Coordinates of C-alpha atoms in Angstrom, one line a residue:
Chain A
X1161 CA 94.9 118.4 146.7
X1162 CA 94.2 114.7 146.7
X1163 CA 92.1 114.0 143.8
X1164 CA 89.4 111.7 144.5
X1165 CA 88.3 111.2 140.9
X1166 CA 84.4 111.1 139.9
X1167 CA 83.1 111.2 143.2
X1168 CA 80.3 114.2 143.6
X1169 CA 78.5 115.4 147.2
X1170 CA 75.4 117.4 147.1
X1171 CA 75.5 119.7 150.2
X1172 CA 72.9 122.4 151.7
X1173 CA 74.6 125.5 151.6
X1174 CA 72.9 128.4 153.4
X1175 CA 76.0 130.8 152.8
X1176 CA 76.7 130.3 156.6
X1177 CA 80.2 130.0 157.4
X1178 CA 79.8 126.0 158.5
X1179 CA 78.1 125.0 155.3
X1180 CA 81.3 126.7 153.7
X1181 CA 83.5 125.0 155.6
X1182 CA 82.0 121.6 155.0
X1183 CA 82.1 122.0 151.1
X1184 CA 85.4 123.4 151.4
X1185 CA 86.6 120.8 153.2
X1186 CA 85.5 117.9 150.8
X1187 CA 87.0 120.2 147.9
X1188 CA 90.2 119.6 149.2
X1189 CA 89.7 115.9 148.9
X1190 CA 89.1 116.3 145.1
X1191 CA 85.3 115.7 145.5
X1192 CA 83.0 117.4 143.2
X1193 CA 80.0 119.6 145.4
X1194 CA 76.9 120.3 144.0
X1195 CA 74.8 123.1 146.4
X1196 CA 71.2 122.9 147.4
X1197 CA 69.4 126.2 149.0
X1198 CA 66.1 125.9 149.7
X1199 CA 63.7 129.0 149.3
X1200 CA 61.3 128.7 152.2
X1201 CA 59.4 132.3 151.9
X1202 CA 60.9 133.1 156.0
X1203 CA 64.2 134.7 155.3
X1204 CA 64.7 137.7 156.8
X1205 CA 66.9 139.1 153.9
X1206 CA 63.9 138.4 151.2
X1207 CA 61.5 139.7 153.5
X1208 CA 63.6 142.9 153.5
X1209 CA 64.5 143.0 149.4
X1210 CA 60.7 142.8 149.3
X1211 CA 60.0 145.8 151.3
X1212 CA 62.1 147.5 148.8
X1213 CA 63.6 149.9 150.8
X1214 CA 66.0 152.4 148.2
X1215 CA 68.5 153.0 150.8
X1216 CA 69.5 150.1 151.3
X1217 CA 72.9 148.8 150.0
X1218 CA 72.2 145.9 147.7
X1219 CA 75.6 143.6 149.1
X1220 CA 73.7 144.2 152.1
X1221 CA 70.5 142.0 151.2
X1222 CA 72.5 139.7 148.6
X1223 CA 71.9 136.1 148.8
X1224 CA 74.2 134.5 150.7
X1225 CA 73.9 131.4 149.6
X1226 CA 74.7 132.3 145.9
X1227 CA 77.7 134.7 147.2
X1228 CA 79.0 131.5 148.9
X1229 CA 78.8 129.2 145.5
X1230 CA 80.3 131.8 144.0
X1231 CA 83.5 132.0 145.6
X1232 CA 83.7 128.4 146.1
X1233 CA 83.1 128.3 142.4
X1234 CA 80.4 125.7 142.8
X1235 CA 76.9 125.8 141.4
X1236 CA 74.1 126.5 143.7
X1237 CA 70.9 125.7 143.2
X1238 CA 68.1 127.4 144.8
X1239 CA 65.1 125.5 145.1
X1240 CA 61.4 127.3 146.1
X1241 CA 59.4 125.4 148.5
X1242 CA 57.2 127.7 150.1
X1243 CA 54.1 126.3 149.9
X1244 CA 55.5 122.8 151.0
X1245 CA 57.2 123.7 153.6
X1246 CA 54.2 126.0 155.1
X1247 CA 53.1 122.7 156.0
X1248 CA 55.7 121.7 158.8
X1249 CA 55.7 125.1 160.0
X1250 CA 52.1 124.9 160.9
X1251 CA 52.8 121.6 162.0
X1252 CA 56.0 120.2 163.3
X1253 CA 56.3 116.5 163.9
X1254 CA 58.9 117.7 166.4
X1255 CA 57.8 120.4 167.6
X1256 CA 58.7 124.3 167.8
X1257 CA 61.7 125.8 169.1
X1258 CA 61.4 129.2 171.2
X1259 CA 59.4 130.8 168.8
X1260 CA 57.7 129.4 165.6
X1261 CA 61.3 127.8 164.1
X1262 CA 60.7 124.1 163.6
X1263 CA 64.5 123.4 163.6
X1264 CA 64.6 119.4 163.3
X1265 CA 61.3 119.1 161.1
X1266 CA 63.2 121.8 158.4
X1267 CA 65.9 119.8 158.3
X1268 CA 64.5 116.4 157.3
X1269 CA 62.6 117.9 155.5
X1270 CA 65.1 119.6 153.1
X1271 CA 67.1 117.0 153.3
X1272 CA 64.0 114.8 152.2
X1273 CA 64.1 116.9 149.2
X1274 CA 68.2 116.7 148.5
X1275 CA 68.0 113.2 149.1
X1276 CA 65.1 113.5 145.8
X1277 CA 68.0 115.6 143.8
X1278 CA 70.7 113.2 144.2
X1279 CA 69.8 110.9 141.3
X1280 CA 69.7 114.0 139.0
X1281 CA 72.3 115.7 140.0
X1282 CA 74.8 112.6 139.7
X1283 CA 75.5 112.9 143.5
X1284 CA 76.8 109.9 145.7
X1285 CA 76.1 111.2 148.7
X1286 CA 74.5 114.3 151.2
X1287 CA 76.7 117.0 153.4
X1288 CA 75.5 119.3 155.8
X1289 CA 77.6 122.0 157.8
X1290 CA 76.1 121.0 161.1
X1291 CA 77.8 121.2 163.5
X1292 CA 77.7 118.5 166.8
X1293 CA 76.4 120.7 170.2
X1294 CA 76.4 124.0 168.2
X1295 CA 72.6 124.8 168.8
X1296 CA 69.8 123.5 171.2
X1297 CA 67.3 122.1 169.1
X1298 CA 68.4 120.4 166.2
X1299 CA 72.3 119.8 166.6
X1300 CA 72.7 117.7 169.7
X1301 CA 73.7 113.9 169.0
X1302 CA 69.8 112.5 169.3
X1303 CA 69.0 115.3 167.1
X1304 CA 71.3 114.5 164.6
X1305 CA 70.5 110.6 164.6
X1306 CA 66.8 111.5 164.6
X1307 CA 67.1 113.8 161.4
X1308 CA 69.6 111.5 160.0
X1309 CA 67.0 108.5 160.4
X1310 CA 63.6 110.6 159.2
X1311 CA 65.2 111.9 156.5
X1312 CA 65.8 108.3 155.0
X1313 CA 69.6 108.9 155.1
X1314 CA 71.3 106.6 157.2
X1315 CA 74.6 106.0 156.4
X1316 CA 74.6 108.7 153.4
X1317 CA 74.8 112.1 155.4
X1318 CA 78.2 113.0 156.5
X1319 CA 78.7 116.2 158.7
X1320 CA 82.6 116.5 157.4
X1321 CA 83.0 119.1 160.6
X1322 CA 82.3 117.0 163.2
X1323 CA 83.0 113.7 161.4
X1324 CA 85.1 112.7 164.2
X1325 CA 82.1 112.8 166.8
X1326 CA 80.1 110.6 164.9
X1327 CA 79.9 107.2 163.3
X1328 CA 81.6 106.5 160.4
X1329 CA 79.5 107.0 157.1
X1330 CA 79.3 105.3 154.0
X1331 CA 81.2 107.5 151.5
X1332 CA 84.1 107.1 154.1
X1333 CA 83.6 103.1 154.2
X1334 CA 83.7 103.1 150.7
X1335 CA 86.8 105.5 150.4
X1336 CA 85.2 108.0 148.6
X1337 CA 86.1 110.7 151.7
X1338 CA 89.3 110.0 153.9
X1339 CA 88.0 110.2 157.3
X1340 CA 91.3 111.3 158.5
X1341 CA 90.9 114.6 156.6
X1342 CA 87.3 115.1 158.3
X1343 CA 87.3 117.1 161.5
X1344 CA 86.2 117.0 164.9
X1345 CA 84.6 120.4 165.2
X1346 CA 82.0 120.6 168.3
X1347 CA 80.0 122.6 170.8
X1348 CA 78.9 126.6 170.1
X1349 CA 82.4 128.1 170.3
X1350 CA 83.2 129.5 166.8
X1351 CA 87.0 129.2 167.3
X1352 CA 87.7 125.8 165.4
X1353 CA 85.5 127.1 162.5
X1354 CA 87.2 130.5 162.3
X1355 CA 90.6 128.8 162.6
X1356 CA 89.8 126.9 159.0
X1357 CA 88.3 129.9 157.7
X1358 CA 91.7 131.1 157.9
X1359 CA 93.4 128.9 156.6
X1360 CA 91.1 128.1 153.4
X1361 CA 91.0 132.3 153.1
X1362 CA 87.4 132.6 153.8
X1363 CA 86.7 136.2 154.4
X1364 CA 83.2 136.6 153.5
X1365 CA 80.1 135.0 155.8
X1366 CA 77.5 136.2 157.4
X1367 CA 78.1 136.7 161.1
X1368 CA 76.3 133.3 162.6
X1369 CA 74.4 135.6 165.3
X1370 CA 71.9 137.5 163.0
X1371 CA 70.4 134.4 161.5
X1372 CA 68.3 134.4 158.8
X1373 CA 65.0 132.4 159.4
X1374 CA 62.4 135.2 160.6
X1375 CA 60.7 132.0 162.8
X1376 CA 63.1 132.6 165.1
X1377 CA 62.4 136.4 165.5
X1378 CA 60.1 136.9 168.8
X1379 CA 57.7 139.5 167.2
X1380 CA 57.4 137.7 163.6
X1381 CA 56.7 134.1 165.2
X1382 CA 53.9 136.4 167.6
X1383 CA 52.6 138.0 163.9
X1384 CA 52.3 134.6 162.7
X1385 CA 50.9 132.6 165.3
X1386 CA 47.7 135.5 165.6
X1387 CA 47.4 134.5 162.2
X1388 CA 46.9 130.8 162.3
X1389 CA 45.0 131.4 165.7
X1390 CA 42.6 133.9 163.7
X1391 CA 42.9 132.1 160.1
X1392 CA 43.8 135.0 158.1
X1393 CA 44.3 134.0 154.8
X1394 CA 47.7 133.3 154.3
X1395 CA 49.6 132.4 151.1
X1396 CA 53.8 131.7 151.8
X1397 CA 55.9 132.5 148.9
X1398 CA 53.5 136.2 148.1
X1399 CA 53.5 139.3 150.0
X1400 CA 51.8 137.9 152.9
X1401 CA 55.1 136.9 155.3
X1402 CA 56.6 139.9 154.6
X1403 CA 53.7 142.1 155.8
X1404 CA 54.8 140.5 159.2
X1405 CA 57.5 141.9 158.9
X1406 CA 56.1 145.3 158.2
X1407 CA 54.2 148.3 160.4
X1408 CA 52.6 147.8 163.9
X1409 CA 49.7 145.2 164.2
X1410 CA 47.3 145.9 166.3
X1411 CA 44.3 143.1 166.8
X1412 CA 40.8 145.1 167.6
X1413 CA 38.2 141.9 167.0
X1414 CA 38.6 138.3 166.2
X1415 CA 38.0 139.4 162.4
X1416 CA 40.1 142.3 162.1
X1417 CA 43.6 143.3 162.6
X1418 CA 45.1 146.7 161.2
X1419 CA 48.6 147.4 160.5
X1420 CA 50.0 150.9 160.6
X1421 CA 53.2 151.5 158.3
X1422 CA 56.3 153.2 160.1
X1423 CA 57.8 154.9 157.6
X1424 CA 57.4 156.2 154.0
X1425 CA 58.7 152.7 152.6
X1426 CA 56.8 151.0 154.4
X1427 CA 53.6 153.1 153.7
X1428 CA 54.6 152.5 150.1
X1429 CA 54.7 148.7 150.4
X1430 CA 50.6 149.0 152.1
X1431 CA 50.1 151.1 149.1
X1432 CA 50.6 147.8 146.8
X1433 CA 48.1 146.0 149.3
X1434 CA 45.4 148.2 149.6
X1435 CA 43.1 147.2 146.7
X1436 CA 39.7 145.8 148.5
X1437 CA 40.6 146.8 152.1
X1438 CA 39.9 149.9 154.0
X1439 CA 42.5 152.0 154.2
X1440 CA 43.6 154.9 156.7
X1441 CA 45.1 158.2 156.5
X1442 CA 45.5 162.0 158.4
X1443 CA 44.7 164.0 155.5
X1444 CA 47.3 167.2 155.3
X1445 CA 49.6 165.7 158.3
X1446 CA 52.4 163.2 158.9
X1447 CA 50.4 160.5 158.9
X1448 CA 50.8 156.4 158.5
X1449 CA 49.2 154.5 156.1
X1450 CA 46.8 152.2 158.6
X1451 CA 45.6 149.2 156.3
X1452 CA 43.0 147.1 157.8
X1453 CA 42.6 143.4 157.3
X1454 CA 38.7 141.7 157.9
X1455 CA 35.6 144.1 157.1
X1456 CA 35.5 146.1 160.3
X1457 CA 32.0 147.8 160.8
X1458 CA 31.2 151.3 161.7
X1459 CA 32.4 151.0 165.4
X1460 CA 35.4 149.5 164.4
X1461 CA 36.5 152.0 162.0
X1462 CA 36.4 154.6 164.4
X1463 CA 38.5 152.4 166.4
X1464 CA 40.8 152.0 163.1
X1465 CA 40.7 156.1 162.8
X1466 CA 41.6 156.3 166.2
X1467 CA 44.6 154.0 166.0
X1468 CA 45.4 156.4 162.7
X1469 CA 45.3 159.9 164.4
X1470 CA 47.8 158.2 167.4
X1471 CA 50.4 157.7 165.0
X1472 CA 49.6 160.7 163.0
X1473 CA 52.0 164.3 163.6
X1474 CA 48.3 165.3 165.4
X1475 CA 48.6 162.8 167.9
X1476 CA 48.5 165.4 170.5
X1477 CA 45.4 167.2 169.3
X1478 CA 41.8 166.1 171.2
X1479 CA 40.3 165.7 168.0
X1480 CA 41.6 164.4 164.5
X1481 CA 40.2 164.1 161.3
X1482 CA 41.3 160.9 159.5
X1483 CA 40.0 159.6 155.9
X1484 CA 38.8 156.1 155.7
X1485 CA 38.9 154.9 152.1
X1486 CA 37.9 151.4 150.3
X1487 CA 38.4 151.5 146.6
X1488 CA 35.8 154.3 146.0
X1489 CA 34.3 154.6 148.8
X1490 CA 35.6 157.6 150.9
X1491 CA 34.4 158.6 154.9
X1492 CA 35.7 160.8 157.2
X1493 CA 35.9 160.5 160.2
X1494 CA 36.7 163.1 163.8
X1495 CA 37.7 161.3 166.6
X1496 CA 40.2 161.4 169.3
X1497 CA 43.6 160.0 169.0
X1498 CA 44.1 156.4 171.1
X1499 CA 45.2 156.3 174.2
X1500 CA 48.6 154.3 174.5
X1501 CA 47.7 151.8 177.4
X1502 CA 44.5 150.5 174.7
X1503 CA 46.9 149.9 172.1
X1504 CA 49.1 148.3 174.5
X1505 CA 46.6 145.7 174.9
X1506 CA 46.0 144.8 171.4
X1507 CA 49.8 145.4 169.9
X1508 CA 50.5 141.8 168.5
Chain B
X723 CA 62.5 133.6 121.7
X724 CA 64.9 135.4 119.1
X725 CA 67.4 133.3 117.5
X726 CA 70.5 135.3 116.7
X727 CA 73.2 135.4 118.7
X728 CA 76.3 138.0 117.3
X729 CA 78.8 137.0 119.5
X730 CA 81.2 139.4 118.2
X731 CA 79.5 142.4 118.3
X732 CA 78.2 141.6 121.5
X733 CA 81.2 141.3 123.2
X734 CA 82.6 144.4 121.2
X735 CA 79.5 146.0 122.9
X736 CA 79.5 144.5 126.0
X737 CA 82.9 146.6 126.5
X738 CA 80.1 149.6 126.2
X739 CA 77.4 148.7 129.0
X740 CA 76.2 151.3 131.4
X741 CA 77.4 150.3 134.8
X742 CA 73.9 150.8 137.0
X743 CA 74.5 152.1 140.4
X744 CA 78.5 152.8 140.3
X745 CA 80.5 151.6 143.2
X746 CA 77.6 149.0 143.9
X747 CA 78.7 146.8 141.2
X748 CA 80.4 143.4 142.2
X749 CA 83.8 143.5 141.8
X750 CA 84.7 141.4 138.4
X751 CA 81.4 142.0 136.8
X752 CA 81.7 142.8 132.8
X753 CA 79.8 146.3 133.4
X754 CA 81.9 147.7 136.0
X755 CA 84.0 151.1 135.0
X756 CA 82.5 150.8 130.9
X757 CA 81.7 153.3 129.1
X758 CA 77.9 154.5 129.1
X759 CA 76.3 153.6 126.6
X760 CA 72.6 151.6 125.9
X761 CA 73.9 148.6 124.2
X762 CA 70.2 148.0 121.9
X763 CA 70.5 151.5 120.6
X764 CA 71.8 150.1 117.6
X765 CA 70.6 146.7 117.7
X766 CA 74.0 145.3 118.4
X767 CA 73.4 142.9 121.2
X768 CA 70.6 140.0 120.5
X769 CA 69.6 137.7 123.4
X770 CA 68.3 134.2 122.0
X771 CA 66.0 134.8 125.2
X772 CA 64.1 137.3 127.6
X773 CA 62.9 136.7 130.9
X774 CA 60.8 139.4 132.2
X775 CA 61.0 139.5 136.1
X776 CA 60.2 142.7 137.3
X777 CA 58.0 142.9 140.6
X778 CA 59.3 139.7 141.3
X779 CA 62.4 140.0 144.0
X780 CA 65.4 137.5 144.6
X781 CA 65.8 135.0 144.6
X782 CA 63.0 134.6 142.4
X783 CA 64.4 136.1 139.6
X784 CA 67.9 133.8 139.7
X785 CA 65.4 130.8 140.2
X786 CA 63.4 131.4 137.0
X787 CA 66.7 132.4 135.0
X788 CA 68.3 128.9 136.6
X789 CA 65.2 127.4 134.8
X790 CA 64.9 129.1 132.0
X791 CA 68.6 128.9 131.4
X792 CA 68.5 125.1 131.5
X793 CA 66.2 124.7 128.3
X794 CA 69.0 126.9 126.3
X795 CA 71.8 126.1 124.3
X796 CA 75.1 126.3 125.7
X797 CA 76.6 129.5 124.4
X798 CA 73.0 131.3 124.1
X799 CA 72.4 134.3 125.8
X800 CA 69.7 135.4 128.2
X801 CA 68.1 138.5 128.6
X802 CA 66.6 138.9 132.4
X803 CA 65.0 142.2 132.7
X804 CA 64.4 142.9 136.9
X805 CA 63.2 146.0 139.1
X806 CA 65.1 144.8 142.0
X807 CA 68.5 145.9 142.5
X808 CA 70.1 143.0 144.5
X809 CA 70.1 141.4 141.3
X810 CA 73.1 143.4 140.7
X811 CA 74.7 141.0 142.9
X812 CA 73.2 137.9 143.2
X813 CA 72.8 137.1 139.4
X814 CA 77.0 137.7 139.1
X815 CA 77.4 136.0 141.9
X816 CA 75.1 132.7 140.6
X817 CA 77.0 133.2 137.5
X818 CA 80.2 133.0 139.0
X819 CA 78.8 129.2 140.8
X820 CA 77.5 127.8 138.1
X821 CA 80.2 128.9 135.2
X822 CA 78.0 130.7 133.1
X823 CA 79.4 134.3 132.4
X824 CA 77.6 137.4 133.2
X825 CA 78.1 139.8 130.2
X826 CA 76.7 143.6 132.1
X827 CA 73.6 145.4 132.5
X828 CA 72.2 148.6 131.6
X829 CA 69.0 150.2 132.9
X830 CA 66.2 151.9 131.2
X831 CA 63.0 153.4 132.5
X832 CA 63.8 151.6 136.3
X833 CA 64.7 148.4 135.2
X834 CA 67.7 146.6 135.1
X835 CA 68.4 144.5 131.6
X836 CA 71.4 141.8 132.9
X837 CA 72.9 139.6 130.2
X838 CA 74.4 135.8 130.9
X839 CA 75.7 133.9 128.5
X840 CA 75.7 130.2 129.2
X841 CA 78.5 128.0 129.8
X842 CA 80.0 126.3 127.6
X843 CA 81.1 122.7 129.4
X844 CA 84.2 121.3 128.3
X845 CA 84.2 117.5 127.3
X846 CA 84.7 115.3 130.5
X847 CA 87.7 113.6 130.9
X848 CA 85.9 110.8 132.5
X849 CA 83.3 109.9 129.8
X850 CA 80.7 108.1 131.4
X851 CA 80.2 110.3 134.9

């Protein structure tokens, strides 16, 4: 190993394999890496450690991020940004991809906020694993030039796996990273990347499919939109994303949405929530915990009860008794279970 | 914040930690095949700080202990006290990144009582970076 004395990078590190790969890869040049991972309240694995389900395996939900430092041996530093970064989800300068993921607005940003760490941290210049023509939105050459440019960067932000593709940066003008070592990695086949994992004995990373940003997930980016179209109060780094992620929602006015828990964990986790809401439950039966956000009125609680007895072990009865409870106030209430096709209609 | 720090006996007693969950333990962690025993029943191990994080889940807990761990002397030790059990791996696994040790855990009454130790940096051969 070529030891490049003195010299220190500061690189996002999701845990990914190509963020691994890129820190790796200046390692070998002697180059001291510093890691960045940002907290942005939309990972699916802290949505799910949330939910606090006990059987799952806790190497399961680890942080990946933090596994990845770890057998690099570098620090990483995870840095909350929730509330910040609420704002570019709401509103991208650069739009949405598919679903609510603003893939080219989240990277300037965070690298907006590395570029802010640099001075501290001693670092003389950014990395990223990204990776030229690997996805749609964010990692196409325009793309790349765009966040490079936004971000206040230019010249300071060297992709070492697809180095090759792009123009030279300053830490390899200055000789602070030999080029030549850099790589030419490009387009969405994993082979080049799996290649190097071999060869630097990477074993452990996340398989790049799953992902981990829940904006990219069909029915969470739905979840989310209703509630910016409906303006539910919503507070990112708290409980509020991960109820997304949790039950059936069902919209029945512009005020009120209810969400009915699946499972005993998640009837657990609308336990913690139900202080000041109504709250619905078959007494005596299987039944979910159905937790209603808004103040919905007599009609609507009926509706609410109705909803309750269709996911209840009575679903097949004509009539149902269900308990509607808010803090001390208790009602019962008979009425027939749902029919599927009006749930259908107001399923978000 | 207390202020002693018994480094002897801890690590005598550190040999003693209860290993919480068996076989989910990351592999090099201090705790892993000890014998059972809680380490404060005789006082033995004092942590020059506590950091109470329970209902919080990670990686809130490892960003608080990064904090809190900063403002400490290098060598001190740090209690974090946590109710969610993926801090069985991620705090080991921040410790093993940033060079601070992870001494074990033990559980009482559902929560998890981790011990780091901070690292102690060795003087720079390049004074001035």
């Amino acid at each position: 190993m070529t030891a490049l004395t003195g010299i220190k990078a500061l690189g996002l590190i999701s845990g990914g394999l190509d963020s691994t790969l890129a820190a790796r890869v200046l390692m070998e040049q002697g180059i001291e890496v510093h890691g960045l991972n940002f907290s942005t309240g939309f990972c699916s694995n802290d949505q799910r450690r949330a939910l606090g389900r006990a059987d799952e395996e806790p190497h399961r939900l680890r942080n990946e991020a933090l596994r990845a430092g770890a057998d690099l041996g570098i620090e990483v530093e995870i840095v909350p940004v929730e509330k910040d970064y609420f704002g570019i989800v709401v509103n991208p300068k650069f739009g949405h991809g598919a679903h609510m993921n603003p893939c080219i607005d989240c990277r300037i940003f965070m690298l907006r906020k590395a570029k802010g760490r640099m001075e501290e941290v001693g670092a003389h210049f950014l990395f990223t694993g990204e990776v030229l023509g690997q996805r749609p939105m964010s990692q196409h050459l325009a793309a790349l030039q765009t966040i490079e440019k936004e971000a206040g960067l230019e010249g300071l932000l060297l992709r070492p796996l697809s180095a090759h593709h792009l123009p030279e940066t300053l830490p390899e003008r200055r000789g602070w990273v030999d080029r030549a070592r850099l790589l030419s990695i490009a387009g969405r086949s994993r082979r080049g990347q799996l290649a190097l994992a071999q060869t630097f004995q990477i074993a452990e990373f996340p398989q790049p499919s799953g992902g981990c940003c829940s904006l990219t997930d069909d029915t969470f980016s739905r979840r989310l939109r209703d509630v910016l179209d409906h303006q539910v109060p919503f507070e990112p780094g708290t409980q509020d994303p991960v109820l997304l992620k949790v039950g059936r929602h069902f919209r029945v006015s512009h005020q009120v949405k209810v969400v009915v828990g699946r499972d005993e964990a998640e009837n657990q986790f609308l336990e913690r929530l139900r202080g000041g809401k109504w709250c619905f439950e078959v007494p005596g039966a299987g039944s979910p915990l159905v937790l209603a956000q808004g103040d919905p009125d007599d009609d609507l609680r009926k509706l609410i009860a109705a909803i309750t007895a269709r996911y209840s072990s009575r679903r097949a009865e004509d009539s149902v008794e269900v308990q509607a409870t808010k803090d001390d106030r208790i009602e019962t209430i008979r009425v027939a279970p749902a029919a599927d096709t009006y749930l259908e209609q107001c399923r978000i | 914040m207390g202020t002693s720090v018994i480094l002897a006996p801890l690590m005598e007693k550190i040999g003693k930690l209860k290993p919480v969950g068996e076989g989910s333990l990351p592999p090099g962690s201090a705790a892993d095949g000890r014998t059972p025993t809680d380490p404060l029943e005789d006082g033995a191990i004092r942590a020059d700080g506590r950091l109470d994080t329970v209902g919080l889940f990670c990686p809130i807990p490892i960003i608080k202990t990064g904090a809190r761990m900063r403002g400490m002397d290098e060598g001190q030790v740090l209690e974090v006290i946590s109710d969610d059990r993926v801090i069985l791996v991620d705090l080991p696994n921040w410790c093993r990144g940033a060079g601070h040790e992870y001494l074990g855990c033990f559980e009482a009454v559902s929560e998890i009582h981790l011990f780091v130790k901070k690292r102690v940096r060795k003087p720079s051969p390049h004074p001035g970076k």
